[in-house]
């Protein structure tokens, strides 16, 4: 088994700690229900397919804000209300309904026990391009902090967000381990920033041959927690 020094861990959230698709589906259903109740003309004007097209259009029209999912979603909802002739002031309540459901995540079975094991050994930081709130979800006690693309001003795979997290953790990138599911934003991005990497490959995908492989690859966070237990054992590794 290959060991190397690790002093802290940064973790992606969506599709690493929980699957994102069910949460987004719930959020869209919640928004649709809210619109039907409070802004019926917007509900009729903006069914799900139209909302998805508009969401893409928002990023095309405001690429400088594409990293900030909260800002883009709020702007999108206000635009929906305005174009349907509804009161734009309703936008905040509509977004709140969407976001509450977006944070109703269903963790992978291995996630919480593994995070608890890892947090007992090393400081953890959440590093996400999404906008889920760990306090609302109930996992913030396991993390030193949560840093999102919207807060930082740019998202993964840009190196700046990785370096900002390392600075807050108080460690050089070379002893920080980034954990994530996305080949480009998580693994390639962290590699470029000088971090060690773990690819959580739950679906059994094949690593792209054109890219340098991650330091570690596991199908579950449990396997990563097991590796940490062994790597941090004084007889396994000196650091």
Tab-separated table of N, CA and C in Angstrom, residues 114-220:
chain	number	residue	atom	x	y	z
A	114	UNK	N	-17.575	7.632	7.547
A	114	UNK	CA	-16.205	7.843	7.067
A	114	UNK	C	-15.716	9.244	7.400
A	115	UNK	N	-16.583	10.240	7.234
A	115	UNK	CA	-16.202	11.608	7.583
A	115	UNK	C	-15.899	11.719	9.074
A	116	UNK	N	-16.679	11.052	9.890
A	116	UNK	CA	-16.422	11.075	11.335
A	116	UNK	C	-15.063	10.475	11.647
A	117	UNK	N	-14.723	9.387	10.995
A	117	UNK	CA	-13.414	8.764	11.215
A	117	UNK	C	-12.285	9.689	10.765
A	118	UNK	N	-12.452	10.299	9.604
A	118	UNK	CA	-11.392	11.170	9.085
A	118	UNK	C	-11.241	12.429	9.928
A	119	UNK	N	-12.374	13.004	10.348
A	119	UNK	CA	-12.325	14.234	11.141
A	119	UNK	C	-11.674	14.002	12.494
A	120	UNK	N	-11.723	12.777	12.997
A	120	UNK	CA	-11.069	12.466	14.267
A	120	UNK	C	-9.549	12.424	14.130
A	121	UNK	N	-9.076	12.312	12.896
A	121	UNK	CA	-7.639	12.204	12.666
A	121	UNK	C	-7.002	13.481	12.119
A	122	UNK	N	-7.735	14.171	11.212
A	122	UNK	CA	-7.161	15.309	10.499
A	122	UNK	C	-8.201	16.410	10.334
A	123	UNK	N	-7.758	17.664	10.182
A	123	UNK	CA	-8.723	18.724	9.870
A	123	UNK	C	-9.286	18.548	8.459
A	124	UNK	N	-10.599	18.713	8.357
A	124	UNK	CA	-11.288	18.611	7.073
A	124	UNK	C	-11.817	19.975	6.660
A	125	UNK	N	-11.774	20.239	5.364
A	125	UNK	CA	-12.374	21.451	4.817
A	125	UNK	C	-13.182	21.068	3.583
A	126	UNK	N	-14.374	21.629	3.461
A	126	UNK	CA	-15.208	21.394	2.283
A	126	UNK	C	-14.844	22.404	1.212
A	127	UNK	N	-14.653	21.922	-0.003
A	127	UNK	CA	-14.217	22.762	-1.119
A	127	UNK	C	-15.088	22.427	-2.319
A	128	UNK	N	-16.061	23.297	-2.607
A	128	UNK	CA	-17.098	22.928	-3.560
A	128	UNK	C	-17.407	24.051	-4.542
A	129	UNK	N	-17.720	23.654	-5.771
A	129	UNK	CA	-18.252	24.610	-6.740
A	129	UNK	C	-19.749	24.804	-6.552
A	130	UNK	N	-20.381	23.960	-5.765
A	130	UNK	CA	-21.803	24.082	-5.488
A	130	UNK	C	-22.056	25.049	-4.346
A	131	UNK	N	-23.321	25.120	-3.938
A	131	UNK	CA	-23.676	26.083	-2.890
A	131	UNK	C	-24.466	25.459	-1.746
A	132	UNK	N	-24.352	24.145	-1.583
A	132	UNK	CA	-25.019	23.499	-0.455
A	132	UNK	C	-24.458	24.038	0.858
A	133	UNK	N	-25.295	24.129	1.878
A	133	UNK	CA	-24.892	24.668	3.177
A	133	UNK	C	-24.710	23.529	4.175
A	134	UNK	N	-23.485	23.319	4.630
A	134	UNK	CA	-23.217	22.228	5.564
A	134	UNK	C	-23.898	22.427	6.907
A	135	UNK	N	-24.120	23.672	7.323
A	135	UNK	CA	-24.838	23.899	8.578
A	135	UNK	C	-26.280	23.426	8.451
A	136	UNK	N	-26.920	23.769	7.353
A	136	UNK	CA	-28.300	23.318	7.123
A	136	UNK	C	-28.359	21.805	7.017
A	137	UNK	N	-27.393	21.228	6.354
A	137	UNK	CA	-27.363	19.780	6.140
A	137	UNK	C	-27.024	19.033	7.425
A	138	UNK	N	-26.268	19.674	8.319
A	138	UNK	CA	-25.956	19.061	9.606
A	138	UNK	C	-24.593	18.415	9.700
A	139	UNK	N	-23.675	18.785	8.810
A	139	UNK	CA	-22.337	18.192	8.834
A	139	UNK	C	-21.237	19.182	9.180
A	140	UNK	N	-21.586	20.432	9.458
A	140	UNK	CA	-20.563	21.445	9.645
A	140	UNK	C	-19.640	21.127	10.816
A	141	UNK	N	-20.138	20.394	11.808
A	141	UNK	CA	-19.307	20.088	12.976
A	141	UNK	C	-18.111	19.202	12.637
A	142	UNK	N	-18.145	18.566	11.468
A	142	UNK	CA	-17.035	17.710	11.067
A	142	UNK	C	-15.967	18.456	10.270
A	143	UNK	N	-16.246	19.712	9.924
A	143	UNK	CA	-15.353	20.466	9.053
A	143	UNK	C	-14.836	21.715	9.757
A	144	UNK	N	-13.584	22.081	9.448
A	144	UNK	CA	-13.034	23.331	9.962
A	144	UNK	C	-13.716	24.523	9.295
A	145	UNK	N	-13.974	24.399	7.997
A	145	UNK	CA	-14.657	25.457	7.262
A	145	UNK	C	-15.177	24.910	5.939
A	146	UNK	N	-16.034	25.693	5.318
A	146	UNK	CA	-16.560	25.390	3.993
A	146	UNK	C	-16.221	26.565	3.087
A	147	UNK	N	-15.570	26.288	1.966
A	147	UNK	CA	-15.210	27.326	1.013
A	147	UNK	C	-15.833	26.998	-0.331
A	148	UNK	N	-16.710	27.879	-0.792
A	148	UNK	CA	-17.381	27.676	-2.065
A	148	UNK	C	-16.857	28.612	-3.135
A	149	UNK	N	-17.133	28.263	-4.375
A	149	UNK	CA	-16.690	29.086	-5.496
A	149	UNK	C	-17.300	30.477	-5.433
A	150	UNK	N	-18.565	30.567	-5.035
A	150	UNK	CA	-19.209	31.862	-4.945
A	150	UNK	C	-18.544	32.771	-3.938
A	151	UNK	N	-18.165	32.212	-2.804
A	151	UNK	CA	-17.486	32.985	-1.759
A	151	UNK	C	-16.083	33.384	-2.186
A	152	UNK	N	-15.367	32.454	-2.809
A	152	UNK	CA	-13.978	32.707	-3.163
A	152	UNK	C	-13.842	33.644	-4.361
A	153	UNK	N	-14.770	33.556	-5.292
A	153	UNK	CA	-14.703	34.383	-6.495
A	153	UNK	C	-14.285	33.620	-7.735
A	154	UNK	N	-13.963	32.365	-7.593
A	154	UNK	CA	-13.624	31.478	-8.707
A	154	UNK	C	-13.688	30.057	-8.179
A	155	UNK	N	-13.990	29.135	-9.058
A	155	UNK	CA	-14.160	27.750	-8.613
A	155	UNK	C	-13.054	26.830	-9.079
A	156	UNK	N	-13.169	25.593	-8.686
A	156	UNK	CA	-12.302	24.548	-9.217
A	156	UNK	C	-12.571	24.428	-10.727
A	157	UNK	N	-11.592	24.165	-11.560
A	157	UNK	CA	-10.238	23.702	-11.254
A	157	UNK	C	-9.191	24.805	-11.088
A	158	UNK	N	-9.603	26.060	-10.981
A	158	UNK	CA	-8.617	27.127	-10.807
A	158	UNK	C	-7.798	26.889	-9.525
A	159	UNK	N	-6.498	27.079	-9.578
A	159	UNK	CA	-5.662	26.759	-8.407
A	159	UNK	C	-5.920	27.657	-7.205
A	160	UNK	N	-6.422	28.868	-7.444
A	160	UNK	CA	-6.575	29.814	-6.349
A	160	UNK	C	-7.440	29.313	-5.215
A	161	UNK	N	-8.525	28.620	-5.527
A	161	UNK	CA	-9.426	28.169	-4.465
A	161	UNK	C	-8.766	27.061	-3.640
A	162	UNK	N	-7.952	26.227	-4.290
A	162	UNK	CA	-7.205	25.205	-3.550
A	162	UNK	C	-6.164	25.860	-2.637
A	163	UNK	N	-5.455	26.847	-3.175
A	163	UNK	CA	-4.434	27.515	-2.374
A	163	UNK	C	-5.041	28.276	-1.205
A	164	UNK	N	-6.219	28.879	-1.423
A	164	UNK	CA	-6.893	29.585	-0.332
A	164	UNK	C	-7.264	28.618	0.786
A	165	UNK	N	-7.732	27.439	0.420
A	165	UNK	CA	-8.093	26.441	1.429
A	165	UNK	C	-6.854	25.980	2.194
A	166	UNK	N	-5.757	25.740	1.478
A	166	UNK	CA	-4.526	25.316	2.148
A	166	UNK	C	-4.045	26.385	3.116
A	167	UNK	N	-4.131	27.653	2.705
A	167	UNK	CA	-3.694	28.732	3.578
A	167	UNK	C	-4.528	28.775	4.851
A	168	UNK	N	-5.831	28.601	4.722
A	168	UNK	CA	-6.692	28.611	5.905
A	168	UNK	C	-6.425	27.410	6.799
A	169	UNK	N	-6.035	26.300	6.201
A	169	UNK	CA	-5.704	25.108	6.976
A	169	UNK	C	-4.322	25.220	7.611
A	170	UNK	N	-3.501	26.122	7.092
A	170	UNK	CA	-2.171	26.323	7.648
A	170	UNK	C	-1.149	25.301	7.192
A	171	UNK	N	-1.351	24.733	6.005
A	171	UNK	CA	-0.430	23.716	5.502
A	171	UNK	C	-0.085	23.975	4.048
A	172	UNK	N	1.112	23.558	3.660
A	172	UNK	CA	1.512	23.628	2.270
A	172	UNK	C	0.666	22.666	1.441
A	173	UNK	N	0.430	22.987	0.174
A	173	UNK	CA	-0.386	22.096	-0.665
A	173	UNK	C	0.112	20.663	-0.724
A	174	UNK	N	1.429	20.468	-0.656
A	174	UNK	CA	1.973	19.124	-0.801
A	174	UNK	C	1.595	18.150	0.289
A	175	UNK	N	1.094	18.648	1.427
A	175	UNK	CA	0.663	17.745	2.494
A	175	UNK	C	-0.849	17.829	2.723
A	176	UNK	N	-1.551	18.421	1.758
A	176	UNK	CA	-3.017	18.463	1.805
A	176	UNK	C	-3.550	17.515	0.742
A	177	UNK	N	-4.513	16.715	1.121
A	177	UNK	CA	-5.104	15.702	0.242
A	177	UNK	C	-6.483	16.168	-0.199
A	178	UNK	N	-6.675	16.329	-1.504
A	178	UNK	CA	-7.995	16.715	-2.004
A	178	UNK	C	-8.744	15.482	-2.476
A	179	UNK	N	-10.002	15.397	-2.086
A	179	UNK	CA	-10.845	14.237	-2.352
A	179	UNK	C	-12.037	14.681	-3.189
A	180	UNK	N	-12.257	14.026	-4.313
A	180	UNK	CA	-13.398	14.406	-5.130
A	180	UNK	C	-13.704	13.395	-6.211
A	181	UNK	N	-14.841	13.592	-6.859
A	181	UNK	CA	-15.296	12.656	-7.884
A	181	UNK	C	-15.001	13.117	-9.298
A	182	UNK	N	-14.805	14.422	-9.498
A	182	UNK	CA	-14.721	14.955	-10.854
A	182	UNK	C	-13.273	14.952	-11.348
A	183	UNK	N	-13.080	14.330	-12.492
A	183	UNK	CA	-11.735	14.176	-13.040
A	183	UNK	C	-11.081	15.530	-13.295
A	184	UNK	N	-11.831	16.464	-13.866
A	184	UNK	CA	-11.235	17.739	-14.250
A	184	UNK	C	-11.192	18.716	-13.089
A	185	UNK	N	-12.352	19.005	-12.490
A	185	UNK	CA	-12.390	20.060	-11.489
A	185	UNK	C	-11.692	19.649	-10.202
A	186	UNK	N	-11.838	18.405	-9.797
A	186	UNK	CA	-11.235	17.957	-8.540
A	186	UNK	C	-9.802	17.473	-8.715
A	187	UNK	N	-9.617	16.472	-9.550
A	187	UNK	CA	-8.300	15.828	-9.605
A	187	UNK	C	-7.305	16.663	-10.408
A	188	UNK	N	-7.648	17.006	-11.628
A	188	UNK	CA	-6.724	17.813	-12.427
A	188	UNK	C	-6.470	19.166	-11.754
A	189	UNK	N	-7.531	19.784	-11.237
A	189	UNK	CA	-7.371	21.077	-10.588
A	189	UNK	C	-6.459	21.012	-9.371
A	190	UNK	N	-6.678	20.016	-8.527
A	190	UNK	CA	-5.846	19.872	-7.331
A	190	UNK	C	-4.405	19.528	-7.688
A	191	UNK	N	-4.222	18.696	-8.702
A	191	UNK	CA	-2.855	18.373	-9.133
A	191	UNK	C	-2.118	19.626	-9.573
A	192	UNK	N	-2.780	20.465	-10.361
A	192	UNK	CA	-2.152	21.698	-10.840
A	192	UNK	C	-1.813	22.641	-9.687
A	193	UNK	N	-2.597	22.556	-8.620
A	193	UNK	CA	-2.353	23.417	-7.451
A	193	UNK	C	-1.330	22.828	-6.499
A	194	UNK	N	-0.854	21.621	-6.778
A	194	UNK	CA	0.195	21.017	-5.963
A	194	UNK	C	-0.286	20.149	-4.823
A	195	UNK	N	-1.595	19.838	-4.776
A	195	UNK	CA	-2.127	18.988	-3.718
A	195	UNK	C	-2.005	17.515	-4.102
A	196	UNK	N	-2.036	16.663	-3.127
A	196	UNK	CA	-2.227	15.232	-3.359
A	196	UNK	C	-3.701	14.997	-3.679
A	197	UNK	N	-3.999	13.904	-4.369
A	197	UNK	CA	-5.366	13.717	-4.839
A	197	UNK	C	-5.894	12.311	-4.593
A	198	UNK	N	-7.203	12.265	-4.334
A	198	UNK	CA	-7.933	11.000	-4.227
A	198	UNK	C	-9.151	11.085	-5.131
A	199	UNK	N	-9.249	10.163	-6.054
A	199	UNK	CA	-10.419	10.079	-6.930
A	199	UNK	C	-11.421	9.112	-6.315
A	200	UNK	N	-12.604	9.619	-5.944
A	200	UNK	CA	-13.687	8.756	-5.473
A	200	UNK	C	-14.491	8.343	-6.688
A	201	UNK	N	-14.275	7.128	-7.123
A	201	UNK	CA	-14.815	6.607	-8.374
A	201	UNK	C	-15.906	5.588	-8.063
A	202	UNK	N	-17.060	6.093	-7.668
A	202	UNK	CA	-18.147	5.207	-7.234
A	202	UNK	C	-18.751	4.402	-8.383
A	203	UNK	N	-18.627	4.883	-9.591
A	203	UNK	CA	-19.271	4.231	-10.730
A	203	UNK	C	-18.347	3.283	-11.486
A	204	UNK	N	-17.115	3.155	-11.045
A	204	UNK	CA	-16.187	2.255	-11.724
A	204	UNK	C	-15.764	2.738	-13.094
A	205	UNK	N	-15.632	4.054	-13.255
A	205	UNK	CA	-15.210	4.622	-14.536
A	205	UNK	C	-13.733	4.342	-14.791
A	206	UNK	N	-13.321	4.508	-16.034
A	206	UNK	CA	-11.927	4.320	-16.423
A	206	UNK	C	-11.218	5.667	-16.423
A	207	UNK	N	-10.052	5.711	-15.821
A	207	UNK	CA	-9.314	6.972	-15.775
A	207	UNK	C	-8.836	7.359	-17.176
A	208	UNK	N	-8.972	8.630	-17.571
A	208	UNK	CA	-8.519	9.052	-18.903
A	208	UNK	C	-7.007	8.891	-19.055
A	209	UNK	N	-6.575	8.197	-20.074
A	209	UNK	CA	-5.152	7.905	-20.250
A	209	UNK	C	-4.330	9.164	-20.500
A	210	UNK	N	-4.970	10.207	-21.032
A	210	UNK	CA	-4.224	11.420	-21.375
A	210	UNK	C	-3.803	12.208	-20.140
A	211	UNK	N	-4.342	11.869	-18.981
A	211	UNK	CA	-4.115	12.665	-17.781
A	211	UNK	C	-3.271	11.917	-16.762
A	212	UNK	N	-2.453	12.641	-15.998
A	212	UNK	CA	-1.728	11.984	-14.896
A	212	UNK	C	-2.731	11.389	-13.913
A	213	UNK	N	-2.511	10.188	-13.435
A	213	UNK	CA	-3.474	9.557	-12.529
A	213	UNK	C	-3.456	10.214	-11.153
A	214	UNK	N	-4.514	10.035	-10.386
A	214	UNK	CA	-4.524	10.535	-9.008
A	214	UNK	C	-3.568	9.731	-8.148
A	215	UNK	N	-3.243	10.291	-6.994
A	215	UNK	CA	-2.393	9.542	-6.071
A	215	UNK	C	-3.092	8.282	-5.581
A	216	UNK	N	-4.399	8.400	-5.352
A	216	UNK	CA	-5.182	7.280	-4.841
A	216	UNK	C	-6.524	7.229	-5.561
A	217	UNK	N	-7.086	6.054	-5.655
A	217	UNK	CA	-8.422	5.874	-6.228
A	217	UNK	C	-9.192	4.873	-5.373
A	218	UNK	N	-10.384	5.273	-4.938
A	218	UNK	CA	-11.236	4.393	-4.140
A	218	UNK	C	-12.667	4.489	-4.658
A	219	UNK	N	-13.444	3.465	-4.369
A	219	UNK	CA	-14.852	3.483	-4.755
A	219	UNK	C	-15.741	4.035	-3.658
A	220	UNK	N	-15.214	4.162	-2.443
A	220	UNK	CA	-15.999	4.671	-1.313
A	220	UNK	C	-15.112	5.525	-0.414
